[in-house]
Amino acid sequence: MAVGNHTVSVFILQSFTQDPWLQGTLFCLFFTLFTVALAGNGLIIAAIQCSPNLHTPMYFFLVNLAVLDMVCTSSILPKALQSLVADSTISFGGCLSQMFFFTWSLSSELLLFTAMAYDRYLAICRPLHYGSLMSGRVCVALAAFVWSTGMFNAFLLTGLVLRLTFCGPNLIAHFFCEIPPVLRLSCSPTFLIEVLTITADMFLSGLNFLLTMVSYGCIISSILRIRSAEGKRRAFSTCSSHLVVVTLYYSTVLYSYIRPVLGSAGLLDKAVAVLYTIVTPTLNPLIYTLRNKEFKAALKKLFPCSSN
């Protein structure tokens, strides 16, 4: 433990396991998921940017989601991989940086899901006015709100953590610097940041989840009023991928952030954290593109040799 003037300058991230064989297995698994996440999301961005027919609001928000997924995994995975095979320490500045980028991406992603749900609501429930209600200017404004609000939340919470004093111990009971386990190590009063963290959780997780479900309630009601089976199938196919991602993401995030802010981060909590920091960003490209004919056509244009 590196301590100077009674202040911790280095933290130790808790390992998943001490078994060398399991550490090697987890390293290979996480490295594979990391590579797939970066490659898959990068491919989504490249394919959409190179295909003018995909320059629509739905794909614009999908590009934003891909970027956020890459930020999330890039802020967590490199240090997690290092801690599995080598040094598991992280500097105080490195811990705050990881906390900031993770909080920024998580906050922005929750807001983005609501924006994407609103886009699907307008496309299905207000098709005649969709072009005017979801214009390019509106899309940019929504994206700017998503990114700036997420950044403000990250600046606020990380800034409050920066003001705390850490006298020891310095073992973070998690595999990355998430706010709740870091607060447990502080020897300063943490009441204010606890209240603000809970408030941010209620707004970002609770309110956005509610708004997303209301949007999909209206969407499902509108789809059920469509008379033709083909019309119902086409309408549902435009939002089913997003609904799958939202369900997977919120089921894990709500578990982690609705619990008491200073709750322990046991093995189950780590497993859930792996789902929304590693697995979900890896699955997103597959979920959104697996049944998407437009995107498959864009990929064939991007890689002409793959269609031969």
mmCIF file of C-alpha atoms in Angstrom:
data_model
loop_
_atom_site.group_PDB
_atom_site.id
_atom_site.type_symbol
_atom_site.label_atom_id
_atom_site.label_comp_id
_atom_site.label_asym_id
_atom_site.label_seq_id
_atom_site.Cartn_x
_atom_site.Cartn_y
_atom_site.Cartn_z
ATOM 1 C CA MET A 1 0.000 0.000 0.000
ATOM 2 C CA ALA A 2 1.480 3.314 -1.094
ATOM 3 C CA VAL A 3 0.578 5.910 1.511
ATOM 4 C CA GLY A 4 1.774 9.479 1.790
ATOM 5 C CA ASN A 5 0.631 11.943 4.465
ATOM 6 C CA HIS A 6 -1.987 9.441 5.573
ATOM 7 C CA THR A 7 -3.602 9.526 2.103
ATOM 8 C CA VAL A 8 -3.882 6.493 -0.164
ATOM 9 C CA SER A 9 -2.300 7.120 -3.568
ATOM 10 C CA VAL A 10 -2.664 3.595 -4.958
ATOM 11 C CA PHE A 11 -5.654 1.252 -4.881
ATOM 12 C CA ILE A 12 -5.702 -2.519 -5.288
ATOM 13 C CA LEU A 13 -8.443 -4.019 -7.452
ATOM 14 C CA GLN A 14 -9.868 -7.259 -6.107
ATOM 15 C CA SER A 15 -9.195 -10.211 -8.380
ATOM 16 C CA PHE A 16 -11.901 -12.554 -9.609
ATOM 17 C CA THR A 17 -9.915 -15.532 -8.419
ATOM 18 C CA GLN A 18 -6.481 -16.524 -7.150
ATOM 19 C CA ASP A 19 -6.425 -19.725 -9.189
ATOM 20 C CA PRO A 20 -3.810 -19.314 -11.971
ATOM 21 C CA TRP A 21 -5.736 -21.580 -14.362
ATOM 22 C CA LEU A 22 -8.984 -19.642 -13.861
ATOM 23 C CA GLN A 23 -7.130 -16.362 -14.212
ATOM 24 C CA GLY A 24 -5.734 -17.493 -17.562
ATOM 25 C CA THR A 25 -9.165 -18.689 -18.695
ATOM 26 C CA LEU A 26 -10.828 -15.408 -17.704
ATOM 27 C CA PHE A 27 -8.076 -13.440 -19.418
ATOM 28 C CA CYS A 28 -8.668 -15.296 -22.691
ATOM 29 C CA LEU A 29 -12.446 -14.910 -22.359
ATOM 30 C CA PHE A 30 -12.351 -11.192 -21.527
ATOM 31 C CA PHE A 31 -9.733 -10.476 -24.192
ATOM 32 C CA THR A 32 -11.914 -12.197 -26.792
ATOM 33 C CA LEU A 33 -15.005 -10.276 -25.694
ATOM 34 C CA PHE A 34 -13.020 -7.021 -25.693
ATOM 35 C CA THR A 35 -11.776 -7.637 -29.220
ATOM 36 C CA VAL A 36 -15.220 -8.598 -30.486
ATOM 37 C CA ALA A 37 -16.804 -5.558 -28.815
ATOM 38 C CA LEU A 38 -14.331 -3.122 -30.374
ATOM 39 C CA ALA A 39 -14.407 -4.785 -33.788
ATOM 40 C CA GLY A 40 -18.191 -5.209 -33.867
ATOM 41 C CA ASN A 41 -19.011 -1.682 -32.776
ATOM 42 C CA GLY A 42 -16.298 -0.240 -35.019
ATOM 43 C CA LEU A 43 -17.797 -2.183 -37.931
ATOM 44 C CA ILE A 44 -21.234 -0.729 -37.203
ATOM 45 C CA ILE A 45 -19.827 2.807 -37.281
ATOM 46 C CA ALA A 46 -17.883 2.215 -40.507
ATOM 47 C CA ALA A 47 -20.787 0.511 -42.318
ATOM 48 C CA ILE A 48 -23.275 3.249 -41.408
ATOM 49 C CA GLN A 49 -20.895 6.081 -42.287
ATOM 50 C CA CYS A 50 -20.137 4.522 -45.687
ATOM 51 C CA SER A 51 -23.795 3.846 -46.585
ATOM 52 C CA PRO A 52 -25.888 6.946 -47.402
ATOM 53 C CA ASN A 53 -29.102 4.904 -47.228
ATOM 54 C CA LEU A 54 -28.386 4.259 -43.529
ATOM 55 C CA HIS A 55 -28.119 7.964 -42.695
ATOM 56 C CA THR A 56 -31.421 7.916 -40.832
ATOM 57 C CA PRO A 57 -32.264 8.766 -37.193
ATOM 58 C CA MET A 58 -32.364 5.105 -36.148
ATOM 59 C CA TYR A 59 -28.840 4.432 -37.420
ATOM 60 C CA PHE A 60 -27.602 7.815 -36.162
ATOM 61 C CA PHE A 61 -28.517 6.772 -32.631
ATOM 62 C CA LEU A 62 -27.028 3.324 -33.256
ATOM 63 C CA VAL A 63 -23.677 4.968 -34.071
ATOM 64 C CA ASN A 64 -23.874 6.854 -30.772
ATOM 65 C CA LEU A 65 -24.599 3.597 -28.949
ATOM 66 C CA ALA A 66 -21.625 1.900 -30.627
ATOM 67 C CA VAL A 67 -19.300 4.742 -29.549
ATOM 68 C CA LEU A 68 -20.583 4.593 -25.968
ATOM 69 C CA ASP A 69 -20.086 0.819 -25.872
ATOM 70 C CA MET A 70 -16.501 1.261 -27.034
ATOM 71 C CA VAL A 71 -15.852 3.925 -24.382
ATOM 72 C CA CYS A 72 -17.345 1.687 -21.678
ATOM 73 C CA THR A 73 -15.338 -1.419 -22.526
ATOM 74 C CA SER A 74 -12.135 0.556 -23.152
ATOM 75 C CA SER A 75 -12.359 2.194 -19.731
ATOM 76 C CA ILE A 76 -12.831 -1.115 -17.883
ATOM 77 C CA LEU A 77 -11.278 -4.024 -19.778
ATOM 78 C CA PRO A 78 -7.589 -3.050 -20.192
ATOM 79 C CA LYS A 79 -7.049 -2.701 -16.439
ATOM 80 C CA ALA A 80 -9.174 -5.781 -15.697
ATOM 81 C CA LEU A 81 -7.051 -7.816 -18.122
ATOM 82 C CA GLN A 82 -3.856 -6.506 -16.558
ATOM 83 C CA SER A 83 -5.030 -7.403 -13.048
ATOM 84 C CA LEU A 84 -5.642 -11.003 -14.159
ATOM 85 C CA VAL A 85 -2.092 -11.651 -15.307
ATOM 86 C CA ALA A 86 0.110 -9.004 -13.677
ATOM 87 C CA ASP A 87 -0.246 -5.960 -11.428
ATOM 88 C CA SER A 88 -3.697 -5.382 -9.900
ATOM 89 C CA THR A 89 -2.922 -1.904 -8.565
ATOM 90 C CA ILE A 90 -4.338 1.317 -9.980
ATOM 91 C CA SER A 91 -3.265 4.858 -9.139
ATOM 92 C CA PHE A 92 -5.663 7.305 -7.533
ATOM 93 C CA GLY A 93 -5.733 9.356 -10.746
ATOM 94 C CA GLY A 94 -6.218 6.233 -12.852
ATOM 95 C CA CYS A 95 -9.072 5.147 -10.610
ATOM 96 C CA LEU A 96 -10.807 8.513 -10.969
ATOM 97 C CA SER A 97 -10.300 8.468 -14.751
ATOM 98 C CA GLN A 98 -11.802 4.993 -14.990
ATOM 99 C CA MET A 99 -14.686 6.068 -12.754
ATOM 100 C CA PHE A 100 -15.329 9.185 -14.854
ATOM 101 C CA PHE A 101 -15.388 7.472 -18.260
ATOM 102 C CA PHE A 102 -17.434 4.543 -16.989
ATOM 103 C CA THR A 103 -19.989 6.835 -15.306
ATOM 104 C CA TRP A 104 -20.122 9.032 -18.406
ATOM 105 C CA SER A 105 -20.757 6.114 -20.770
ATOM 106 C CA LEU A 106 -23.258 4.408 -18.446
ATOM 107 C CA SER A 107 -25.246 7.599 -17.815
ATOM 108 C CA SER A 108 -25.277 8.538 -21.491
ATOM 109 C CA GLU A 109 -26.290 5.047 -22.570
ATOM 110 C CA LEU A 110 -29.317 5.021 -20.283
ATOM 111 C CA LEU A 111 -30.428 8.373 -21.723
ATOM 112 C CA LEU A 112 -29.707 7.186 -25.260
ATOM 113 C CA PHE A 113 -31.999 4.190 -24.834
ATOM 114 C CA THR A 114 -34.840 6.594 -24.059
ATOM 115 C CA ALA A 115 -34.028 8.681 -27.146
ATOM 116 C CA MET A 116 -33.979 5.525 -29.282
ATOM 117 C CA ALA A 117 -37.310 4.401 -27.825
ATOM 118 C CA TYR A 118 -38.771 7.844 -28.616
ATOM 119 C CA ASP A 119 -37.482 7.550 -32.186
ATOM 120 C CA ARG A 120 -39.191 4.154 -32.608
ATOM 121 C CA TYR A 121 -42.378 5.559 -31.045
ATOM 122 C CA LEU A 122 -42.516 8.369 -33.615
ATOM 123 C CA ALA A 123 -41.673 6.017 -36.499
ATOM 124 C CA ILE A 124 -44.496 3.583 -35.642
ATOM 125 C CA CYS A 125 -47.118 5.722 -33.893
ATOM 126 C CA ARG A 126 -46.638 9.021 -35.781
ATOM 127 C CA PRO A 127 -45.348 7.926 -39.211
ATOM 128 C CA LEU A 128 -46.865 10.844 -41.138
ATOM 129 C CA HIS A 129 -45.096 13.402 -38.958
ATOM 130 C CA TYR A 130 -41.901 11.399 -38.390
ATOM 131 C CA GLY A 131 -39.781 13.388 -40.836
ATOM 132 C CA SER A 132 -40.542 16.719 -39.178
ATOM 133 C CA LEU A 133 -40.552 15.499 -35.563
ATOM 134 C CA MET A 134 -37.268 13.601 -35.938
ATOM 135 C CA SER A 135 -35.327 15.878 -38.261
ATOM 136 C CA GLY A 136 -31.559 15.998 -38.414
ATOM 137 C CA ARG A 137 -31.500 18.998 -36.110
ATOM 138 C CA VAL A 138 -33.645 17.182 -33.538
ATOM 139 C CA CYS A 139 -31.382 14.119 -33.687
ATOM 140 C CA VAL A 140 -28.264 16.219 -33.083
ATOM 141 C CA ALA A 141 -29.980 18.056 -30.228
ATOM 142 C CA LEU A 142 -31.018 14.776 -28.581
ATOM 143 C CA ALA A 143 -27.512 13.334 -28.970
ATOM 144 C CA ALA A 144 -25.973 16.512 -27.541
ATOM 145 C CA PHE A 145 -28.323 16.320 -24.556
ATOM 146 C CA VAL A 146 -27.455 12.651 -24.000
ATOM 147 C CA TRP A 147 -23.679 13.179 -24.086
ATOM 148 C CA SER A 148 -23.652 16.461 -22.136
ATOM 149 C CA THR A 149 -25.980 15.204 -19.395
ATOM 150 C CA GLY A 150 -23.913 12.044 -19.000
ATOM 151 C CA MET A 151 -20.730 14.128 -18.833
ATOM 152 C CA PHE A 152 -22.228 16.497 -16.256
ATOM 153 C CA ASN A 153 -23.253 13.552 -14.071
ATOM 154 C CA ALA A 154 -19.778 12.029 -14.379
ATOM 155 C CA PHE A 155 -18.046 15.347 -13.604
ATOM 156 C CA LEU A 156 -20.262 15.944 -10.584
ATOM 157 C CA LEU A 157 -19.916 12.511 -8.976
ATOM 158 C CA THR A 158 -16.226 12.064 -9.813
ATOM 159 C CA GLY A 159 -15.474 15.589 -8.582
ATOM 160 C CA LEU A 160 -17.105 14.810 -5.235
ATOM 161 C CA VAL A 161 -15.049 11.613 -4.929
ATOM 162 C CA LEU A 162 -11.920 13.669 -5.650
ATOM 163 C CA ARG A 163 -12.650 15.810 -2.571
ATOM 164 C CA LEU A 164 -12.747 12.766 -0.258
ATOM 165 C CA THR A 165 -9.841 11.584 1.880
ATOM 166 C CA PHE A 166 -8.684 7.975 1.711
ATOM 167 C CA CYS A 167 -6.586 6.947 4.711
ATOM 168 C CA GLY A 168 -6.653 3.173 4.179
ATOM 169 C CA PRO A 169 -7.355 0.347 3.572
ATOM 170 C CA ASN A 170 -6.932 0.571 -0.187
ATOM 171 C CA LEU A 171 -8.454 -2.731 -1.423
ATOM 172 C CA ILE A 172 -11.427 -2.027 -3.725
ATOM 173 C CA ALA A 173 -13.873 -4.925 -3.460
ATOM 174 C CA HIS A 174 -14.520 -4.882 -7.192
ATOM 175 C CA PHE A 175 -12.627 -5.444 -10.441
ATOM 176 C CA PHE A 176 -12.877 -1.769 -11.450
ATOM 177 C CA CYS A 177 -13.342 1.654 -9.838
ATOM 178 C CA GLU A 178 -17.101 1.945 -9.475
ATOM 179 C CA ILE A 179 -18.399 4.631 -7.103
ATOM 180 C CA PRO A 180 -20.110 2.480 -4.390
ATOM 181 C CA PRO A 181 -17.115 0.249 -3.513
ATOM 182 C CA VAL A 182 -14.728 3.223 -3.646
ATOM 183 C CA LEU A 183 -16.885 5.200 -1.211
ATOM 184 C CA ARG A 184 -16.562 2.402 1.316
ATOM 185 C CA LEU A 185 -12.837 3.141 1.604
ATOM 186 C CA SER A 186 -13.175 6.842 2.365
ATOM 187 C CA CYS A 187 -12.492 8.196 5.839
ATOM 188 C CA SER A 188 -14.367 11.412 4.969
ATOM 189 C CA PRO A 189 -18.136 11.941 5.319
ATOM 190 C CA THR A 190 -19.820 10.564 2.186
ATOM 191 C CA PHE A 191 -23.452 11.505 2.891
ATOM 192 C CA LEU A 192 -23.680 14.154 0.150
ATOM 193 C CA ILE A 193 -22.277 11.971 -2.602
ATOM 194 C CA GLU A 194 -24.433 9.053 -1.451
ATOM 195 C CA VAL A 195 -27.563 11.197 -1.770
ATOM 196 C CA LEU A 196 -26.498 12.551 -5.167
ATOM 197 C CA THR A 197 -25.606 9.064 -6.393
ATOM 198 C CA ILE A 198 -29.009 7.708 -5.363
ATOM 199 C CA THR A 199 -30.718 10.709 -6.990
ATOM 200 C CA ALA A 200 -28.774 10.194 -10.215
ATOM 201 C CA ASP A 201 -29.653 6.490 -10.128
ATOM 202 C CA MET A 202 -33.351 7.245 -9.699
ATOM 203 C CA PHE A 203 -33.289 9.717 -12.593
ATOM 204 C CA LEU A 204 -31.055 7.840 -15.007
ATOM 205 C CA SER A 205 -32.198 4.292 -14.267
ATOM 206 C CA GLY A 206 -35.705 4.645 -12.863
ATOM 207 C CA LEU A 207 -37.089 7.553 -14.871
ATOM 208 C CA ASN A 208 -35.503 6.507 -18.162
ATOM 209 C CA PHE A 209 -36.694 2.936 -17.688
ATOM 210 C CA LEU A 210 -40.226 4.238 -17.085
ATOM 211 C CA LEU A 211 -40.136 6.495 -20.158
ATOM 212 C CA THR A 212 -38.778 3.672 -22.290
ATOM 213 C CA MET A 213 -41.513 1.294 -21.125
ATOM 214 C CA VAL A 214 -44.207 3.935 -21.762
ATOM 215 C CA SER A 215 -42.875 4.397 -25.302
ATOM 216 C CA TYR A 216 -42.951 0.665 -25.930
ATOM 217 C CA GLY A 217 -46.406 0.387 -24.397
ATOM 218 C CA CYS A 218 -47.624 2.862 -27.013
ATOM 219 C CA ILE A 219 -45.665 1.055 -29.737
ATOM 220 C CA ILE A 220 -47.120 -2.370 -28.889
ATOM 221 C CA SER A 221 -50.621 -0.901 -28.692
ATOM 222 C CA SER A 222 -50.151 0.671 -32.119
ATOM 223 C CA ILE A 223 -48.766 -2.555 -33.612
ATOM 224 C CA LEU A 224 -51.720 -4.562 -32.318
ATOM 225 C CA ARG A 225 -54.073 -2.226 -34.204
ATOM 226 C CA ILE A 226 -52.389 -3.048 -37.509
ATOM 227 C CA ARG A 227 -54.652 -5.420 -39.417
ATOM 228 C CA SER A 228 -52.214 -7.260 -41.683
ATOM 229 C CA ALA A 229 -49.817 -9.830 -40.252
ATOM 230 C CA GLU A 230 -47.064 -8.573 -42.570
ATOM 231 C CA GLY A 231 -47.560 -5.022 -41.325
ATOM 232 C CA LYS A 232 -47.307 -6.185 -37.712
ATOM 233 C CA ARG A 233 -44.155 -8.163 -38.464
ATOM 234 C CA ARG A 234 -42.496 -5.240 -40.260
ATOM 235 C CA ALA A 235 -43.408 -2.788 -37.493
ATOM 236 C CA PHE A 236 -42.201 -5.080 -34.731
ATOM 237 C CA SER A 237 -38.929 -5.852 -36.542
ATOM 238 C CA THR A 238 -37.985 -2.157 -36.434
ATOM 239 C CA CYS A 239 -37.997 -2.076 -32.619
ATOM 240 C CA SER A 240 -37.476 -5.682 -31.454
ATOM 241 C CA SER A 241 -33.665 -5.408 -31.430
ATOM 242 C CA HIS A 242 -33.757 -2.280 -29.314
ATOM 243 C CA LEU A 243 -36.247 -3.881 -26.921
ATOM 244 C CA VAL A 244 -33.958 -6.906 -26.462
ATOM 245 C CA VAL A 245 -30.944 -4.676 -25.703
ATOM 246 C CA VAL A 246 -32.932 -2.491 -23.297
ATOM 247 C CA THR A 247 -34.263 -5.521 -21.424
ATOM 248 C CA LEU A 248 -30.801 -7.082 -21.131
ATOM 249 C CA TYR A 249 -29.155 -3.826 -20.085
ATOM 250 C CA TYR A 250 -31.708 -2.602 -17.581
ATOM 251 C CA SER A 251 -32.108 -5.998 -15.936
ATOM 252 C CA THR A 252 -28.427 -5.867 -14.942
ATOM 253 C CA VAL A 253 -28.041 -2.131 -14.296
ATOM 254 C CA LEU A 254 -31.157 -1.902 -12.142
ATOM 255 C CA TYR A 255 -29.917 -4.806 -10.038
ATOM 256 C CA SER A 256 -26.604 -3.076 -9.393
ATOM 257 C CA TYR A 257 -27.845 0.456 -8.795
ATOM 258 C CA ILE A 258 -31.146 0.005 -7.014
ATOM 259 C CA ARG A 259 -29.364 -1.801 -4.174
ATOM 260 C CA PRO A 260 -28.050 0.314 -1.272
ATOM 261 C CA VAL A 261 -25.275 2.565 -2.530
ATOM 262 C CA LEU A 262 -22.755 1.141 -0.066
ATOM 263 C CA GLY A 263 -23.771 -2.469 -0.547
ATOM 264 C CA SER A 264 -21.079 -5.080 -0.864
ATOM 265 C CA ALA A 265 -19.752 -6.140 -4.247
ATOM 266 C CA GLY A 266 -19.736 -9.885 -3.919
ATOM 267 C CA LEU A 267 -19.252 -12.515 -6.593
ATOM 268 C CA LEU A 268 -22.819 -12.124 -7.890
ATOM 269 C CA ASP A 269 -22.393 -8.355 -8.131
ATOM 270 C CA LYS A 270 -19.183 -8.825 -10.100
ATOM 271 C CA ALA A 271 -20.897 -11.273 -12.450
ATOM 272 C CA VAL A 272 -23.715 -8.794 -13.063
ATOM 273 C CA ALA A 273 -21.188 -5.989 -13.615
ATOM 274 C CA VAL A 274 -19.456 -8.161 -16.223
ATOM 275 C CA LEU A 275 -22.785 -8.436 -18.067
ATOM 276 C CA TYR A 276 -23.367 -4.707 -18.491
ATOM 277 C CA THR A 277 -19.718 -3.634 -18.886
ATOM 278 C CA ILE A 278 -18.427 -6.426 -21.131
ATOM 279 C CA VAL A 279 -21.076 -8.846 -22.415
ATOM 280 C CA THR A 280 -23.778 -6.347 -23.429
ATOM 281 C CA PRO A 281 -21.419 -4.099 -25.474
ATOM 282 C CA THR A 282 -20.223 -7.266 -27.212
ATOM 283 C CA LEU A 283 -23.736 -8.520 -27.985
ATOM 284 C CA ASN A 284 -25.156 -5.170 -29.135
ATOM 285 C CA PRO A 285 -23.633 -5.330 -32.654
ATOM 286 C CA LEU A 286 -24.928 -8.888 -33.111
ATOM 287 C CA ILE A 287 -28.422 -8.108 -31.799
ATOM 288 C CA TYR A 288 -28.855 -5.006 -33.945
ATOM 289 C CA THR A 289 -27.437 -6.430 -37.170
ATOM 290 C CA LEU A 290 -28.271 -10.146 -37.119
ATOM 291 C CA ARG A 291 -31.729 -9.730 -38.705
ATOM 292 C CA ASN A 292 -31.178 -6.337 -40.334
ATOM 293 C CA LYS A 293 -31.236 -6.667 -44.125
ATOM 294 C CA GLU A 294 -30.250 -3.027 -44.689
ATOM 295 C CA PHE A 295 -27.168 -3.387 -42.533
ATOM 296 C CA LYS A 296 -26.193 -6.689 -44.176
ATOM 297 C CA ALA A 297 -26.384 -4.947 -47.563
ATOM 298 C CA ALA A 298 -24.187 -2.144 -46.211
ATOM 299 C CA LEU A 299 -21.629 -4.699 -45.016
ATOM 300 C CA LYS A 300 -21.504 -6.282 -48.480
ATOM 301 C CA LYS A 301 -20.733 -2.854 -49.935
ATOM 302 C CA LEU A 302 -18.088 -2.274 -47.300
ATOM 303 C CA PHE A 303 -16.506 -5.705 -47.916
ATOM 304 C CA PRO A 304 -17.317 -6.647 -51.534
ATOM 305 C CA CYS A 305 -15.177 -9.790 -51.360
ATOM 306 C CA SER A 306 -17.379 -11.217 -48.571
ATOM 307 C CA SER A 307 -20.363 -11.469 -50.926
ATOM 308 C CA ASN A 308 -18.506 -13.652 -53.403
#
